[in-house]
mmCIF file of C-alpha atoms in Angstrom:
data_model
loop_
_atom_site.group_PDB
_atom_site.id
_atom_site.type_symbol
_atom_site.label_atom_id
_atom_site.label_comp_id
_atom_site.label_asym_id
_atom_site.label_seq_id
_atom_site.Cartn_x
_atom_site.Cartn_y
_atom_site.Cartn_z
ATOM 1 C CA UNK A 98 150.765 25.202 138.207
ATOM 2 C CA UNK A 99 147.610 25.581 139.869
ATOM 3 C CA UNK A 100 147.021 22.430 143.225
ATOM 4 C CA UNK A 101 143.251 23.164 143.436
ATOM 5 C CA UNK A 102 143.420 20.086 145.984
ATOM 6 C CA UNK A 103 144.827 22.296 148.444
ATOM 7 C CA UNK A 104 142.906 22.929 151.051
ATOM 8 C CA UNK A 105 144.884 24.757 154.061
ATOM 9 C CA UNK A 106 147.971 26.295 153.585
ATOM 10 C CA UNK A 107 149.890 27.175 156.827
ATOM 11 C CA UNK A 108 152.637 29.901 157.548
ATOM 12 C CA UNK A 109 154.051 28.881 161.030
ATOM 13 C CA UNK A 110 156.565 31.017 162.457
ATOM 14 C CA UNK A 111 158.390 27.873 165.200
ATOM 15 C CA UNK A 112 157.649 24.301 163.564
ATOM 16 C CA UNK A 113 156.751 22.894 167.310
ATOM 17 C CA UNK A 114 153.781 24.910 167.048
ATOM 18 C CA UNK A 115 152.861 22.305 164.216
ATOM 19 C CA UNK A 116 150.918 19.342 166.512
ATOM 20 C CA UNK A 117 148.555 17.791 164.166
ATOM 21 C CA UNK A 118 150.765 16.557 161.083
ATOM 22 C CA UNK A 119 148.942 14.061 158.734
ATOM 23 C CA UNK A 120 149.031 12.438 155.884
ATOM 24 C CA UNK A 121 148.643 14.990 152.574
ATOM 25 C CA UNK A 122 150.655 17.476 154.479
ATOM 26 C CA UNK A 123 153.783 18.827 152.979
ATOM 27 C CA UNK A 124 157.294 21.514 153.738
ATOM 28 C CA UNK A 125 156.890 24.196 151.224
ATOM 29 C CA UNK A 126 160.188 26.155 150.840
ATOM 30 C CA UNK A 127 161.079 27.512 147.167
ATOM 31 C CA UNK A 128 158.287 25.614 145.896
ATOM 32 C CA UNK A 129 159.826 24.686 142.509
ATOM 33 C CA UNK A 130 158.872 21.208 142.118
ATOM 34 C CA UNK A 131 155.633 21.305 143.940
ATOM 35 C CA UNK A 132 153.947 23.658 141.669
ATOM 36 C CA UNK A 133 155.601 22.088 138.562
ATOM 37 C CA UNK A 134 153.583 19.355 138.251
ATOM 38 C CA UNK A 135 149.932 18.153 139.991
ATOM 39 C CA UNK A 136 150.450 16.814 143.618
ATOM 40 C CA UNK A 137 146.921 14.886 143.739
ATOM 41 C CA UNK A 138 147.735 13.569 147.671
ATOM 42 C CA UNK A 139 148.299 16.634 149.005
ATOM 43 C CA UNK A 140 146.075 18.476 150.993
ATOM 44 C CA UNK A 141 147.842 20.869 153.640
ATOM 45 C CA UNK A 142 150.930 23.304 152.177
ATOM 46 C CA UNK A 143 153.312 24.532 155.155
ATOM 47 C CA UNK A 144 155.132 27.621 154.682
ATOM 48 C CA UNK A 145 159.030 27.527 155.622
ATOM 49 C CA UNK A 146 160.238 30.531 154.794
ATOM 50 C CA UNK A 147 158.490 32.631 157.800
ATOM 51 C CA UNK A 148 160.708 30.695 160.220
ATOM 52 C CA UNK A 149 163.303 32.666 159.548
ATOM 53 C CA UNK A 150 165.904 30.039 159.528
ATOM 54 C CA UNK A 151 169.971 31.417 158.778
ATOM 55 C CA UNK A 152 171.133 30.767 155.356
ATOM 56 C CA UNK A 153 175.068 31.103 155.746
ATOM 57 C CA UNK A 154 177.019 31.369 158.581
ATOM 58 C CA UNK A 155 179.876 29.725 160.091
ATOM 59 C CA UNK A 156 179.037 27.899 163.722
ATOM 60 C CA UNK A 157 180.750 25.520 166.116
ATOM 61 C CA UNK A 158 180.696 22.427 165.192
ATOM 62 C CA UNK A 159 181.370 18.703 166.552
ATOM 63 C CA UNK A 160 181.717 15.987 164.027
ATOM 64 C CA UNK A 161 180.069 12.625 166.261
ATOM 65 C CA UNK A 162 180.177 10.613 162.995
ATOM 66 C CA UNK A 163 183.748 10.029 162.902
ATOM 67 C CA UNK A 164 184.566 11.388 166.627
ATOM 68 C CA UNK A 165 186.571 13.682 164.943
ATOM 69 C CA UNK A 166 186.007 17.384 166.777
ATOM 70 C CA UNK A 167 186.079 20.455 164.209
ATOM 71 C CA UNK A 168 186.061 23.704 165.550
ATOM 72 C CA UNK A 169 184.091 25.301 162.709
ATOM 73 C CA UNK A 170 181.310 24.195 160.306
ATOM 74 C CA UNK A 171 179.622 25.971 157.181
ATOM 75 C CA UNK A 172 176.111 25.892 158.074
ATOM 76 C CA UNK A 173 173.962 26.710 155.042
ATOM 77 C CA UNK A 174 170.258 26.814 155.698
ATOM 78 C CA UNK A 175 168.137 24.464 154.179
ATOM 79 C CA UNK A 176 165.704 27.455 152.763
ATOM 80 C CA UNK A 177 168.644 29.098 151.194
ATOM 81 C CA UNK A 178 167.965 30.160 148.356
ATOM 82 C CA UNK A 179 169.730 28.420 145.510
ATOM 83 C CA UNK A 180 170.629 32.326 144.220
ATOM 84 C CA UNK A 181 172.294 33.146 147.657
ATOM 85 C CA UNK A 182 175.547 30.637 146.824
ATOM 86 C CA UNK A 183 176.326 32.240 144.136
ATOM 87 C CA UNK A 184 175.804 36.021 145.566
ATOM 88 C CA UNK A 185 177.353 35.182 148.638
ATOM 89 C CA UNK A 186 181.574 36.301 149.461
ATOM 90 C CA UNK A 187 183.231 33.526 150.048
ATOM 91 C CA UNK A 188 186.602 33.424 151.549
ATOM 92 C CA UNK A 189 189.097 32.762 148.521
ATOM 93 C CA UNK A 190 190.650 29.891 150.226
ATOM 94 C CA UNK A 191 187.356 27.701 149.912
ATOM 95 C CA UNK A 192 188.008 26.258 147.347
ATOM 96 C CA UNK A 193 185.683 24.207 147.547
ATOM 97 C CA UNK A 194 182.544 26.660 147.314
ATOM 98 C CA UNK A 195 183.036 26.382 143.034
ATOM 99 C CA UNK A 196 181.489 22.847 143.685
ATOM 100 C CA UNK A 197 178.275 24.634 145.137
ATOM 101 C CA UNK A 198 178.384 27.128 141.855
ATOM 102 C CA UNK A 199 178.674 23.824 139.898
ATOM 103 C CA UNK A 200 175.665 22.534 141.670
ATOM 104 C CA UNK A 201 173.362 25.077 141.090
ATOM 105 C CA UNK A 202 174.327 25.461 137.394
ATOM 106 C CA UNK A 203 174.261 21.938 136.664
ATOM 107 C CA UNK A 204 170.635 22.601 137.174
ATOM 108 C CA UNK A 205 170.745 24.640 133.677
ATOM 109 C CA UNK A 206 167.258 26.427 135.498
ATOM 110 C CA UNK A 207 166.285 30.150 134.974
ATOM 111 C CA UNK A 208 167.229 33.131 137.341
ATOM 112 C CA UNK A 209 163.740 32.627 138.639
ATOM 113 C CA UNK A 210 163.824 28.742 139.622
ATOM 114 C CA UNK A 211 167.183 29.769 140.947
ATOM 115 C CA UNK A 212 165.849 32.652 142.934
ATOM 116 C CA UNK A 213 163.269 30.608 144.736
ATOM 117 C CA UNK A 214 164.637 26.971 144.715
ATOM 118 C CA UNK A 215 166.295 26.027 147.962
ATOM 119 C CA UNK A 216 169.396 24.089 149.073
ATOM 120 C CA UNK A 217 167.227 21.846 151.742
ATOM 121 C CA UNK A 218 164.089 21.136 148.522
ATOM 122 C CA UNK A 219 167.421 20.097 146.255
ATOM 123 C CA UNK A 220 168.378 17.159 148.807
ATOM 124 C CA UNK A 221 165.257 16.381 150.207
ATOM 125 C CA UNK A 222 163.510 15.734 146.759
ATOM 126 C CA UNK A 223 165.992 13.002 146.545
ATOM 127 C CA UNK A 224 165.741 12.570 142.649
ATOM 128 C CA UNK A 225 168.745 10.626 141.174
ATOM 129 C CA UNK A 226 169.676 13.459 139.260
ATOM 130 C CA UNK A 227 169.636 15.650 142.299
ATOM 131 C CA UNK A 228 172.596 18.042 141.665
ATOM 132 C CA UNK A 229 173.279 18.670 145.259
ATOM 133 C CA UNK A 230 173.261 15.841 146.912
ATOM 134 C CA UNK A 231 176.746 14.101 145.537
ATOM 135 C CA UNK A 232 178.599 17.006 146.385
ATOM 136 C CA UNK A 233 177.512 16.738 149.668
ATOM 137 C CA UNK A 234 178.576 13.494 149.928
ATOM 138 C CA UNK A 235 182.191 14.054 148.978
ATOM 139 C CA UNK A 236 182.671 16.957 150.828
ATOM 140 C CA UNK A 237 181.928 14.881 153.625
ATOM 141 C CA UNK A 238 178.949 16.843 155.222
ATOM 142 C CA UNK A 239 176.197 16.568 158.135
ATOM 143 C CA UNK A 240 172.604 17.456 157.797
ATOM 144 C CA UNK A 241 170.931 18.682 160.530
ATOM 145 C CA UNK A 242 167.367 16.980 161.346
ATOM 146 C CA UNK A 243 164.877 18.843 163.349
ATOM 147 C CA UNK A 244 161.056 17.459 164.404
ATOM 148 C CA UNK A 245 158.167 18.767 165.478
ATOM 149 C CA UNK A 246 158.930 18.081 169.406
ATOM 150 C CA UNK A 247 161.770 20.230 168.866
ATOM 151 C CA UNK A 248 164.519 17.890 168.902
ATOM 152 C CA UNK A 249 167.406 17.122 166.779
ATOM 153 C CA UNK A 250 169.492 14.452 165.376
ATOM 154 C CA UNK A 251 172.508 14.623 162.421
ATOM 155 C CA UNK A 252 173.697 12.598 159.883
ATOM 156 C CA UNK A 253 176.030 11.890 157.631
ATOM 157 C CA UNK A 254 175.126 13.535 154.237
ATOM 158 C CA UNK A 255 176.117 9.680 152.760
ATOM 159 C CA UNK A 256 173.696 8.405 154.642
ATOM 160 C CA UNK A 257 171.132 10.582 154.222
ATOM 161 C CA UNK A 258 169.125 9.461 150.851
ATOM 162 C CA UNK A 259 168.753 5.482 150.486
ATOM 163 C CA UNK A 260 166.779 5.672 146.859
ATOM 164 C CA UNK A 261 164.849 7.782 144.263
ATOM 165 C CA UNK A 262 162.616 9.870 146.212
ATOM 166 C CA UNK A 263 163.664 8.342 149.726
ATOM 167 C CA UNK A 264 165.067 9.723 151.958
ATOM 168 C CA UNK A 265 165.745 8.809 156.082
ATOM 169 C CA UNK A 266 163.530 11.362 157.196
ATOM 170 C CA UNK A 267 160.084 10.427 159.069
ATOM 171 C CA UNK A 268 156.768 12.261 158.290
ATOM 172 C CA UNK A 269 157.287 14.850 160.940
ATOM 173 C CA UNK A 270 161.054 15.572 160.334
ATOM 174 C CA UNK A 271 162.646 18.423 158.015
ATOM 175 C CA UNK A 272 166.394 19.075 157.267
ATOM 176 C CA UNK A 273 167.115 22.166 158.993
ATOM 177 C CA UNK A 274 171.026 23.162 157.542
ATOM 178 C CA UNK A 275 173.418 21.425 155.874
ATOM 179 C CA UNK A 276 177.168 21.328 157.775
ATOM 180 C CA UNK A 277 180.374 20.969 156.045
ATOM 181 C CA UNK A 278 183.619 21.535 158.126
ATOM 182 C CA UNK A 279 185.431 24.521 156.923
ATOM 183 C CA UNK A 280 188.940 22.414 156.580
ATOM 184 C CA UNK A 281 186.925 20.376 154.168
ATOM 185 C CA UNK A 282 186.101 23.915 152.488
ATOM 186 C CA UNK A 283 189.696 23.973 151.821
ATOM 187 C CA UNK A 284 189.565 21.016 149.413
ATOM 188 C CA UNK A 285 190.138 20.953 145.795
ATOM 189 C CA UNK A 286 186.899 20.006 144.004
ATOM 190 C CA UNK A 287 185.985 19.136 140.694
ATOM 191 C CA UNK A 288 182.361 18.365 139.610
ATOM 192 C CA UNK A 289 181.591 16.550 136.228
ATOM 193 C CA UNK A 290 178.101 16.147 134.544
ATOM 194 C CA UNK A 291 176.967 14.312 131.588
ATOM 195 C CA UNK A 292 173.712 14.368 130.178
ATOM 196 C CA UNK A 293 171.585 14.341 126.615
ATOM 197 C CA UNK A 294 171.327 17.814 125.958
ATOM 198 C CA UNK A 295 173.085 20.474 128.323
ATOM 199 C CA UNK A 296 169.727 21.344 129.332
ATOM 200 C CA UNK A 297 168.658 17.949 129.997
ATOM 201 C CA UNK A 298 168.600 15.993 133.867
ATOM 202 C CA UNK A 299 172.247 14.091 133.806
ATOM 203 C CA UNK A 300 173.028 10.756 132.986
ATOM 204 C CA UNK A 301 175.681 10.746 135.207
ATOM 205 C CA UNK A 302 177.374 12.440 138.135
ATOM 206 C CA UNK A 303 180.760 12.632 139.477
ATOM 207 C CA UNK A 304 182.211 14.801 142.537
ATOM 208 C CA UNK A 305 185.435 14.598 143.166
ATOM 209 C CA UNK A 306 187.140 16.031 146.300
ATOM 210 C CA UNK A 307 190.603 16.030 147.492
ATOM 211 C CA UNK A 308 192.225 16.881 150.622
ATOM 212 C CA UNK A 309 195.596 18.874 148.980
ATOM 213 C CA UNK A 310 197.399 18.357 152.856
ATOM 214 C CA UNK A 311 197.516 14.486 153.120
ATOM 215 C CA UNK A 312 195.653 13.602 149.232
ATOM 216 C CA UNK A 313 192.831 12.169 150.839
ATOM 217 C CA UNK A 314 190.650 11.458 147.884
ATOM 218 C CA UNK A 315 186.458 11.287 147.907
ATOM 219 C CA UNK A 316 184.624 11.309 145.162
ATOM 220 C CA UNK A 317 181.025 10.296 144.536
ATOM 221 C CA UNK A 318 178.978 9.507 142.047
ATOM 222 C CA UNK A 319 175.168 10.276 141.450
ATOM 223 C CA UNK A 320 172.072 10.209 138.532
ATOM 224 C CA UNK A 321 173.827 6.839 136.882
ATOM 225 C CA UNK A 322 172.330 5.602 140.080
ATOM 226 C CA UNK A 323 169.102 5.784 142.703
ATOM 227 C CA UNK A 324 170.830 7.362 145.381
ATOM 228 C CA UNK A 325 174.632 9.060 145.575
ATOM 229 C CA UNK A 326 176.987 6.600 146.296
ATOM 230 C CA UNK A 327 181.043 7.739 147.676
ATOM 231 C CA UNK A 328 183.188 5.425 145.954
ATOM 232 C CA UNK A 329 186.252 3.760 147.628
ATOM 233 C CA UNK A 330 189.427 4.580 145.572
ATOM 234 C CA UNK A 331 192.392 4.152 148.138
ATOM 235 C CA UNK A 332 194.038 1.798 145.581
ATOM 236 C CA UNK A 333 195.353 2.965 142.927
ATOM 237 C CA UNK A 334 195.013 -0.393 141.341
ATOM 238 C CA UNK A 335 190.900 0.518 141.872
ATOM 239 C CA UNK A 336 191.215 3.631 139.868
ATOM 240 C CA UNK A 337 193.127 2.195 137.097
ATOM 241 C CA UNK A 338 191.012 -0.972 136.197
ATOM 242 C CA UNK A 339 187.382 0.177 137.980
ATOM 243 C CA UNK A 340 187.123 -3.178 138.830
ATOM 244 C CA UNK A 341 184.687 -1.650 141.626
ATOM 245 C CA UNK A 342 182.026 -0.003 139.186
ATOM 246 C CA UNK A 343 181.050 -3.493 138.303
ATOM 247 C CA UNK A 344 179.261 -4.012 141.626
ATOM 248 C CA UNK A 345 177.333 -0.783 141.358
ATOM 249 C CA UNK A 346 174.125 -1.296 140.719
ATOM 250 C CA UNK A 347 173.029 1.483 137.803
ATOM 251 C CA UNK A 348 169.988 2.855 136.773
ATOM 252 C CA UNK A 349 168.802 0.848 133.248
ATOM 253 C CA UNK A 350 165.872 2.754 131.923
ATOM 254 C CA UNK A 351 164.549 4.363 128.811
ATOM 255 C CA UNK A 352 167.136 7.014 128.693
ATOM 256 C CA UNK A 353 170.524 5.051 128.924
ATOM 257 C CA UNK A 354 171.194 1.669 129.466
ATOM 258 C CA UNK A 355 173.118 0.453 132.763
ATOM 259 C CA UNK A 356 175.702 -0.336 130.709
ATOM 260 C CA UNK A 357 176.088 3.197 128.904
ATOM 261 C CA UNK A 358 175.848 4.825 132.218
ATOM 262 C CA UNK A 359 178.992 2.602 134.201
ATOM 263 C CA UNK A 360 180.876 3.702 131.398
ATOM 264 C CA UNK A 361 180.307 7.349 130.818
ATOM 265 C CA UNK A 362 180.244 6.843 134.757
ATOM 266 C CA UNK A 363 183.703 5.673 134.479
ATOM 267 C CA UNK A 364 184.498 8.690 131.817
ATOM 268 C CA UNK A 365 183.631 11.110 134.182
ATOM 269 C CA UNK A 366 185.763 9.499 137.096
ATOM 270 C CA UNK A 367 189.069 9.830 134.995
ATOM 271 C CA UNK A 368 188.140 13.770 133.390
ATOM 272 C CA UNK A 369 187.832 14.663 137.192
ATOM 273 C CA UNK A 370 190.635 12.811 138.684
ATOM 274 C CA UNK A 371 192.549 14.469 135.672
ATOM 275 C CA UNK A 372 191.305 17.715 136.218
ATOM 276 C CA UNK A 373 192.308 17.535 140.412
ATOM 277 C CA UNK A 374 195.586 16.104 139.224
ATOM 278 C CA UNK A 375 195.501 12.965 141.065
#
């Protein structure tokens, strides 16, 4: 779609040579959603992609969250393209790299959206139904923060979006890369989706992840509600009775009541605790 209320569109090559961000300004990486629908407040496109940012590589990596030190990280670029996860060789013991495949085809989009949508436009849309984002969560990752001063911050990836379309970040901020330890690569993962049609946004979300050394269990749960939410179940009392979904607060719109979604919710929880064995 045409945004014939564009009026400067920038292609910056370092994002500190930005100094004069204002309102109507906005990151353009894949530039799926902006130009699939009118964007009447914005006036000023920035270009990502000439930064030249890495899409996968493995880095050092220190874990301040829990003060838990990791040698290694999976650092995935927040322009990577969508495409690039699936291309990509993993090693075979990352297990946990079919819940990235699941991510990107829980999108049910075209080779072409795929080709051009990004990792980093996926989370920082922050739409319920964001397919990224839960995974995220249960795989226990850090996002990387960088402003316009050139500094940087992390956090947690369950921490990161705190509604629909809200996220922590400030108007001069952008997620740079997205870190998962590699031991939590290791993990067993299994991602369920349930939605209208196949080809419809989900009405629910479930990622579960588990640790097969000690059976740590994560699993989180996203488009039933506003923002992705990682779900205590260290009891198994919990996970029999989901005494605990009755606190979660669930979307109740047009689509599904908040009723139907805490149970198809709670569906979803038991096919993927099946499916990891747990």
């Amino acid at each position: 779609m045409d945004l014939p209320n564009i009026e400067n569109y920038l292609s910056v090559h370092n994002i500190q040579s930005i100094t004069n961000w204002d309102e109507g300004w906005a990151w353009l990486a894949g530039g799926t959603w902006l130009f699939s629908e009118l964007q009447p407040t914005l006036k000023v496109l920035v270009d990502m992609q000439p930064l030249g940012w890495s899409e996968i590589e493995v880095v050092p990596f220190s874990d301040s969250n829990s003060f838990k030190q990791v040698k290694t990280a999976l650092s995935i670029g927040a322009t990577c393209p969508l495409s690039k996860l699936l291309q990509y060789s993993w090693p075979q013991e990352w297990r946990a790299v079919e819940g990235l495949k699941s991510a990107v085809f829980a999108l049910s989009a075209s080779m072409k959206v795929i080709n051009m949508a990004t990792v980093g436009g996926n989370i920082c849309l922050a739409l319920s139904v964001g397919t990224f984002a839960p995974l995220m969560v249960a795989l226990d990752a850090t996002y990387e923060i960088w402003n316009l001063k050139g500094e940087t911050r992390r956090v947690a990836a369950k921490e990161f979006q705190v509604g629909y379309r809200q996220t922590i970040l400030q108007p001069q901020e952008v997620l740079r890369r997205v870190l998962i330890p590699i031991e939590n690569l290791k993990w067993q993962v299994n991602y369920q989706r349930i939605g209208i049609a196949a080809s419809d946004p989900a009405l629910a979300i479930v990622v579960s992840a588990c640790n097969p050394d000690n059976l740590q269990l994560r699993c989180a749960i996203a488009a039933s509600v506003s923002a992705p939410i990682l779900l205590d179940l260290h009891d198994d009392r919990q996970i029999q009775n989901f005494a605990f979904l009755q606190e979660v607060n669930f979307i109740d719109d047009a689509k599904a009541s908040a009723i139907y979604r805490r149970e198809v919710t709670q569906v979803l929880i038991k096919r993927s605790l099946k499916q990891l064995k747990i």
